[in-house]
């Protein structure tokens, strides 16, 4: 069964999409079967995977509203060598339209069930808000990867995210845990970045990934070519960091069986 991770941080522009797309491609390059879910109406992960977001027949929007299946919506990213459930601005409407629907927090989880056996990893790129879409991402996942910039305001808001994850764990998805914090856009010459990085390590211990992703212009250029950075320029420092991160993830989860995320009613809490 697939290991399912949501890449989340309600702060905007902290590297969620860059992390999702590059981790997906780096995992795929090592032979892992990967599905990426673009849960953001901005559709950045869709475009960054080489898929035109303006011409989608079926997207995450239809899947969440029960108007299409995940199997029909999935497409192949030829540049990233992974599958993707794409999205575009239509998805913004789902936020409101889901309010009246049953099981609105777990619609993504239910939609993914038929696909779980097809993949080793499912990665969910969340939008920059603690919204119903993000909640669907958290309810569908076994764990959360939190990309963070090591800057003064980085820790602000982290407690809101951690509390939301705790609440989802308690009430909606007993399997959910924080897998780790990933330091991205890191500048080793910055004293502040080093200070914040040490603070994170002392506060979160082994929940901080060993891999540090540096600020690297090749990662920022890649999406305009519809390619993950790890494919666009394999030799760049940014690409190498995401390859190292994929190795860290595979090692961490080697040999672990993951059951499908279950609701609290059907599974007793273990944590
Ligand atoms: P949003 O909250 O809008 O969804 P996000 O958290 O998904 O944003 P990204 O889109 O991944 O963040 O990154 C924000 C910007 O920073 C993008 O222009 C991206 O190309 C750039 N970027 C991300 N990571 C790096 C990096 N390591 N080095 C240089 N630029 C980066
Ligand atoms: Mg994004």
mmCIF file with all atom_site columns, N, CA and C in Angstrom, residues 4-8 37 39 64 104-109 112 124-127 131-144 168 173 176 261:
data_model
loop_
_atom_site.group_PDB
_atom_site.id
_atom_site.type_symbol
_atom_site.label_atom_id
_atom_site.label_alt_id
_atom_site.label_comp_id
_atom_site.label_asym_id
_atom_site.label_entity_id
_atom_site.label_seq_id
_atom_site.pdbx_PDB_ins_code
_atom_site.Cartn_x
_atom_site.Cartn_y
_atom_site.Cartn_z
_atom_site.occupancy
_atom_site.B_iso_or_equiv
_atom_site.pdbx_formal_charge
_atom_site.auth_seq_id
_atom_site.auth_comp_id
_atom_site.auth_asym_id
_atom_site.auth_atom_id
_atom_site.pdbx_PDB_model_num
ATOM 1   N N  . UNK A 1 4   ? 1.302   7.769  2.130  1.00 0.00 ? 4   UNK A N  1
ATOM 2   C CA . UNK A 1 4   ? 0.667   9.003  1.644  1.00 0.00 ? 4   UNK A CA 1
ATOM 3   C C  . UNK A 1 4   ? 1.111   10.182 2.511  1.00 0.00 ? 4   UNK A C  1
ATOM 4   N N  . UNK A 1 5   ? 1.700   11.186 1.886  1.00 0.00 ? 5   UNK A N  1
ATOM 5   C CA . UNK A 1 5   ? 2.194   12.339 2.627  1.00 0.00 ? 5   UNK A CA 1
ATOM 6   C C  . UNK A 1 5   ? 1.618   13.636 2.077  1.00 0.00 ? 5   UNK A C  1
ATOM 7   N N  . UNK A 1 6   ? 1.168   14.493 2.997  1.00 0.00 ? 6   UNK A N  1
ATOM 8   C CA . UNK A 1 6   ? 0.728   15.833 2.610  1.00 0.00 ? 6   UNK A CA 1
ATOM 9   C C  . UNK A 1 6   ? 1.901   16.783 2.821  1.00 0.00 ? 6   UNK A C  1
ATOM 10  N N  . UNK A 1 7   ? 2.164   17.619 1.838  1.00 0.00 ? 7   UNK A N  1
ATOM 11  C CA . UNK A 1 7   ? 3.209   18.638 1.979  1.00 0.00 ? 7   UNK A CA 1
ATOM 12  C C  . UNK A 1 7   ? 2.458   19.931 2.284  1.00 0.00 ? 7   UNK A C  1
ATOM 13  N N  . UNK A 1 8   ? 2.573   20.378 3.531  1.00 0.00 ? 8   UNK A N  1
ATOM 14  C CA . UNK A 1 8   ? 1.693   21.462 3.979  1.00 0.00 ? 8   UNK A CA 1
ATOM 15  C C  . UNK A 1 8   ? 2.434   22.519 4.781  1.00 0.00 ? 8   UNK A C  1
ATOM 16  N N  . UNK A 1 37  ? -0.616  14.622 -6.076 1.00 0.00 ? 37  UNK A N  1
ATOM 17  C CA . UNK A 1 37  ? -1.942  15.236 -6.106 1.00 0.00 ? 37  UNK A CA 1
ATOM 18  C C  . UNK A 1 37  ? -1.799  16.739 -5.934 1.00 0.00 ? 37  UNK A C  1
ATOM 19  N N  . UNK A 1 39  ? -3.414  19.755 -4.938 1.00 0.00 ? 39  UNK A N  1
ATOM 20  C CA . UNK A 1 39  ? -4.607  20.152 -4.187 1.00 0.00 ? 39  UNK A CA 1
ATOM 21  C C  . UNK A 1 39  ? -4.712  21.677 -4.083 1.00 0.00 ? 39  UNK A C  1
ATOM 22  N N  . UNK A 1 64  ? -13.203 15.544 -6.124 1.00 0.00 ? 64  UNK A N  1
ATOM 23  C CA . UNK A 1 64  ? -13.694 15.890 -4.780 1.00 0.00 ? 64  UNK A CA 1
ATOM 24  C C  . UNK A 1 64  ? -15.216 16.017 -4.746 1.00 0.00 ? 64  UNK A C  1
ATOM 25  N N  . UNK A 1 104 ? -17.335 15.711 4.082  1.00 0.00 ? 104 UNK A N  1
ATOM 26  C CA . UNK A 1 104 ? -16.588 16.677 3.273  1.00 0.00 ? 104 UNK A CA 1
ATOM 27  C C  . UNK A 1 104 ? -15.096 16.695 3.566  1.00 0.00 ? 104 UNK A C  1
ATOM 28  N N  . UNK A 1 105 ? -14.705 16.307 4.779  1.00 0.00 ? 105 UNK A N  1
ATOM 29  C CA . UNK A 1 105 ? -13.264 16.325 5.099  1.00 0.00 ? 105 UNK A CA 1
ATOM 30  C C  . UNK A 1 105 ? -12.529 15.120 4.512  1.00 0.00 ? 105 UNK A C  1
ATOM 31  N N  . UNK A 1 106 ? -13.265 14.054 4.221  1.00 0.00 ? 106 UNK A N  1
ATOM 32  C CA . UNK A 1 106 ? -12.572 12.814 3.818  1.00 0.00 ? 106 UNK A CA 1
ATOM 33  C C  . UNK A 1 106 ? -12.860 12.426 2.362  1.00 0.00 ? 106 UNK A C  1
ATOM 34  N N  . UNK A 1 107 ? -13.272 13.397 1.578  1.00 0.00 ? 107 UNK A N  1
ATOM 35  C CA . UNK A 1 107 ? -13.620 13.074 0.181  1.00 0.00 ? 107 UNK A CA 1
ATOM 36  C C  . UNK A 1 107 ? -12.388 12.656 -0.618 1.00 0.00 ? 107 UNK A C  1
ATOM 37  N N  . UNK A 1 108 ? -11.253 13.304 -0.353 1.00 0.00 ? 108 UNK A N  1
ATOM 38  C CA . UNK A 1 108 ? -10.036 12.902 -1.067 1.00 0.00 ? 108 UNK A CA 1
ATOM 39  C C  . UNK A 1 108 ? -9.614  11.498 -0.627 1.00 0.00 ? 108 UNK A C  1
ATOM 40  N N  . UNK A 1 109 ? -9.663  11.267 0.692  1.00 0.00 ? 109 UNK A N  1
ATOM 41  C CA . UNK A 1 109 ? -9.283  9.939  1.203  1.00 0.00 ? 109 UNK A CA 1
ATOM 42  C C  . UNK A 1 109 ? -10.109 8.835  0.538  1.00 0.00 ? 109 UNK A C  1
ATOM 43  N N  . UNK A 1 112 ? -9.159  8.283  -3.118 1.00 0.00 ? 112 UNK A N  1
ATOM 44  C CA . UNK A 1 112 ? -7.845  7.682  -3.382 1.00 0.00 ? 112 UNK A CA 1
ATOM 45  C C  . UNK A 1 112 ? -7.807  6.174  -3.141 1.00 0.00 ? 112 UNK A C  1
ATOM 46  N N  . UNK A 1 124 ? 0.840   14.848 -1.647 1.00 0.00 ? 124 UNK A N  1
ATOM 47  C CA . UNK A 1 124 ? -0.245  15.815 -1.821 1.00 0.00 ? 124 UNK A CA 1
ATOM 48  C C  . UNK A 1 124 ? 0.277   17.235 -1.612 1.00 0.00 ? 124 UNK A C  1
ATOM 49  N N  . UNK A 1 125 ? 0.236   18.036 -2.657 1.00 0.00 ? 125 UNK A N  1
ATOM 50  C CA . UNK A 1 125 ? 0.673   19.440 -2.564 1.00 0.00 ? 125 UNK A CA 1
ATOM 51  C C  . UNK A 1 125 ? -0.500  20.288 -2.083 1.00 0.00 ? 125 UNK A C  1
ATOM 52  N N  . UNK A 1 126 ? -0.417  20.786 -0.858 1.00 0.00 ? 126 UNK A N  1
ATOM 53  C CA . UNK A 1 126 ? -1.528  21.538 -0.264 1.00 0.00 ? 126 UNK A CA 1
ATOM 54  C C  . UNK A 1 126 ? -1.441  23.029 -0.600 1.00 0.00 ? 126 UNK A C  1
ATOM 55  N N  . UNK A 1 127 ? -2.596  23.709 -0.597 1.00 0.00 ? 127 UNK A N  1
ATOM 56  C CA . UNK A 1 127 ? -2.591  25.158 -0.839 1.00 0.00 ? 127 UNK A CA 1
ATOM 57  C C  . UNK A 1 127 ? -2.138  25.921 0.413  1.00 0.00 ? 127 UNK A C  1
ATOM 58  N N  . UNK A 1 131 ? -7.399  25.327 5.045  1.00 0.00 ? 131 UNK A N  1
ATOM 59  C CA . UNK A 1 131 ? -8.737  25.361 4.468  1.00 0.00 ? 131 UNK A CA 1
ATOM 60  C C  . UNK A 1 131 ? -9.322  23.951 4.378  1.00 0.00 ? 131 UNK A C  1
ATOM 61  N N  . UNK A 1 132 ? -10.530 23.865 3.808  1.00 0.00 ? 132 UNK A N  1
ATOM 62  C CA . UNK A 1 132 ? -11.156 22.552 3.609  1.00 0.00 ? 132 UNK A CA 1
ATOM 63  C C  . UNK A 1 132 ? -10.331 21.683 2.663  1.00 0.00 ? 132 UNK A C  1
ATOM 64  N N  . UNK A 1 133 ? -9.660  22.314 1.702  1.00 0.00 ? 133 UNK A N  1
ATOM 65  C CA . UNK A 1 133 ? -8.808  21.545 0.793  1.00 0.00 ? 133 UNK A CA 1
ATOM 66  C C  . UNK A 1 133 ? -7.634  20.944 1.562  1.00 0.00 ? 133 UNK A C  1
ATOM 67  N N  . UNK A 1 134 ? -6.959  21.776 2.374  1.00 0.00 ? 134 UNK A N  1
ATOM 68  C CA . UNK A 1 134 ? -5.841  21.269 3.165  1.00 0.00 ? 134 UNK A CA 1
ATOM 69  C C  . UNK A 1 134 ? -6.317  20.188 4.128  1.00 0.00 ? 134 UNK A C  1
ATOM 70  N N  . UNK A 1 135 ? -7.482  20.404 4.715  1.00 0.00 ? 135 UNK A N  1
ATOM 71  C CA . UNK A 1 135 ? -8.047  19.417 5.634  1.00 0.00 ? 135 UNK A CA 1
ATOM 72  C C  . UNK A 1 135 ? -8.244  18.078 4.917  1.00 0.00 ? 135 UNK A C  1
ATOM 73  N N  . UNK A 1 136 ? -8.703  18.126 3.670  1.00 0.00 ? 136 UNK A N  1
ATOM 74  C CA . UNK A 1 136 ? -8.837  16.902 2.881  1.00 0.00 ? 136 UNK A CA 1
ATOM 75  C C  . UNK A 1 136 ? -7.474  16.236 2.666  1.00 0.00 ? 136 UNK A C  1
ATOM 76  N N  . UNK A 1 137 ? -6.457  17.058 2.450  1.00 0.00 ? 137 UNK A N  1
ATOM 77  C CA . UNK A 1 137 ? -5.105  16.525 2.294  1.00 0.00 ? 137 UNK A CA 1
ATOM 78  C C  . UNK A 1 137 ? -4.646  15.834 3.569  1.00 0.00 ? 137 UNK A C  1
ATOM 79  N N  . UNK A 1 138 ? -4.886  16.484 4.709  1.00 0.00 ? 138 UNK A N  1
ATOM 80  C CA . UNK A 1 138 ? -4.444  15.929 6.000  1.00 0.00 ? 138 UNK A CA 1
ATOM 81  C C  . UNK A 1 138 ? -5.225  14.662 6.353  1.00 0.00 ? 138 UNK A C  1
ATOM 82  N N  . UNK A 1 139 ? -6.491  14.624 5.991  1.00 0.00 ? 139 UNK A N  1
ATOM 83  C CA . UNK A 1 139 ? -7.303  13.436 6.302  1.00 0.00 ? 139 UNK A CA 1
ATOM 84  C C  . UNK A 1 139 ? -6.937  12.247 5.420  1.00 0.00 ? 139 UNK A C  1
ATOM 85  N N  . UNK A 1 140 ? -6.354  12.517 4.261  1.00 0.00 ? 140 UNK A N  1
ATOM 86  C CA . UNK A 1 140 ? -6.011  11.428 3.341  1.00 0.00 ? 140 UNK A CA 1
ATOM 87  C C  . UNK A 1 140 ? -4.619  10.864 3.612  1.00 0.00 ? 140 UNK A C  1
ATOM 88  N N  . UNK A 1 141 ? -3.836  11.537 4.481  1.00 0.00 ? 141 UNK A N  1
ATOM 89  C CA . UNK A 1 141 ? -2.406  11.227 4.585  1.00 0.00 ? 141 UNK A CA 1
ATOM 90  C C  . UNK A 1 141 ? -2.048  10.428 5.839  1.00 0.00 ? 141 UNK A C  1
ATOM 91  N N  . UNK A 1 142 ? -0.888  9.735  5.751  1.00 0.00 ? 142 UNK A N  1
ATOM 92  C CA . UNK A 1 142 ? -0.301  9.123  6.940  1.00 0.00 ? 142 UNK A CA 1
ATOM 93  C C  . UNK A 1 142 ? 0.562   10.130 7.686  1.00 0.00 ? 142 UNK A C  1
ATOM 94  N N  . UNK A 1 143 ? 1.085   11.088 6.962  1.00 0.00 ? 143 UNK A N  1
ATOM 95  C CA . UNK A 1 143 ? 1.996   12.024 7.603  1.00 0.00 ? 143 UNK A CA 1
ATOM 96  C C  . UNK A 1 143 ? 2.107   13.333 6.853  1.00 0.00 ? 143 UNK A C  1
ATOM 97  N N  . UNK A 1 144 ? 2.705   14.307 7.538  1.00 0.00 ? 144 UNK A N  1
ATOM 98  C CA . UNK A 1 144 ? 2.853   15.645 6.964  1.00 0.00 ? 144 UNK A CA 1
ATOM 99  C C  . UNK A 1 144 ? 4.334   15.992 6.855  1.00 0.00 ? 144 UNK A C  1
ATOM 100 N N  . UNK A 1 168 ? -6.675  17.085 13.766 1.00 0.00 ? 168 UNK A N  1
ATOM 101 C CA . UNK A 1 168 ? -7.053  16.115 12.729 1.00 0.00 ? 168 UNK A CA 1
ATOM 102 C C  . UNK A 1 168 ? -6.710  14.713 13.212 1.00 0.00 ? 168 UNK A C  1
ATOM 103 N N  . UNK A 1 173 ? -8.354  11.532 11.699 1.00 0.00 ? 173 UNK A N  1
ATOM 104 C CA . UNK A 1 173 ? -7.391  10.624 11.063 1.00 0.00 ? 173 UNK A CA 1
ATOM 105 C C  . UNK A 1 173 ? -6.314  10.221 12.081 1.00 0.00 ? 173 UNK A C  1
ATOM 106 N N  . UNK A 1 176 ? -2.429  10.164 11.300 1.00 0.00 ? 176 UNK A N  1
ATOM 107 C CA . UNK A 1 176 ? -1.660  11.352 10.907 1.00 0.00 ? 176 UNK A CA 1
ATOM 108 C C  . UNK A 1 176 ? -0.571  11.700 11.921 1.00 0.00 ? 176 UNK A C  1
ATOM 109 N N  . UNK A 1 261 ? -5.343  5.081  5.402  1.00 0.00 ? 261 UNK A N  1
ATOM 110 C CA . UNK A 1 261 ? -5.784  5.894  6.529  1.00 0.00 ? 261 UNK A CA 1
ATOM 111 C C  . UNK A 1 261 ? -7.229  5.560  6.882  1.00 0.00 ? 261 UNK A C  1
#
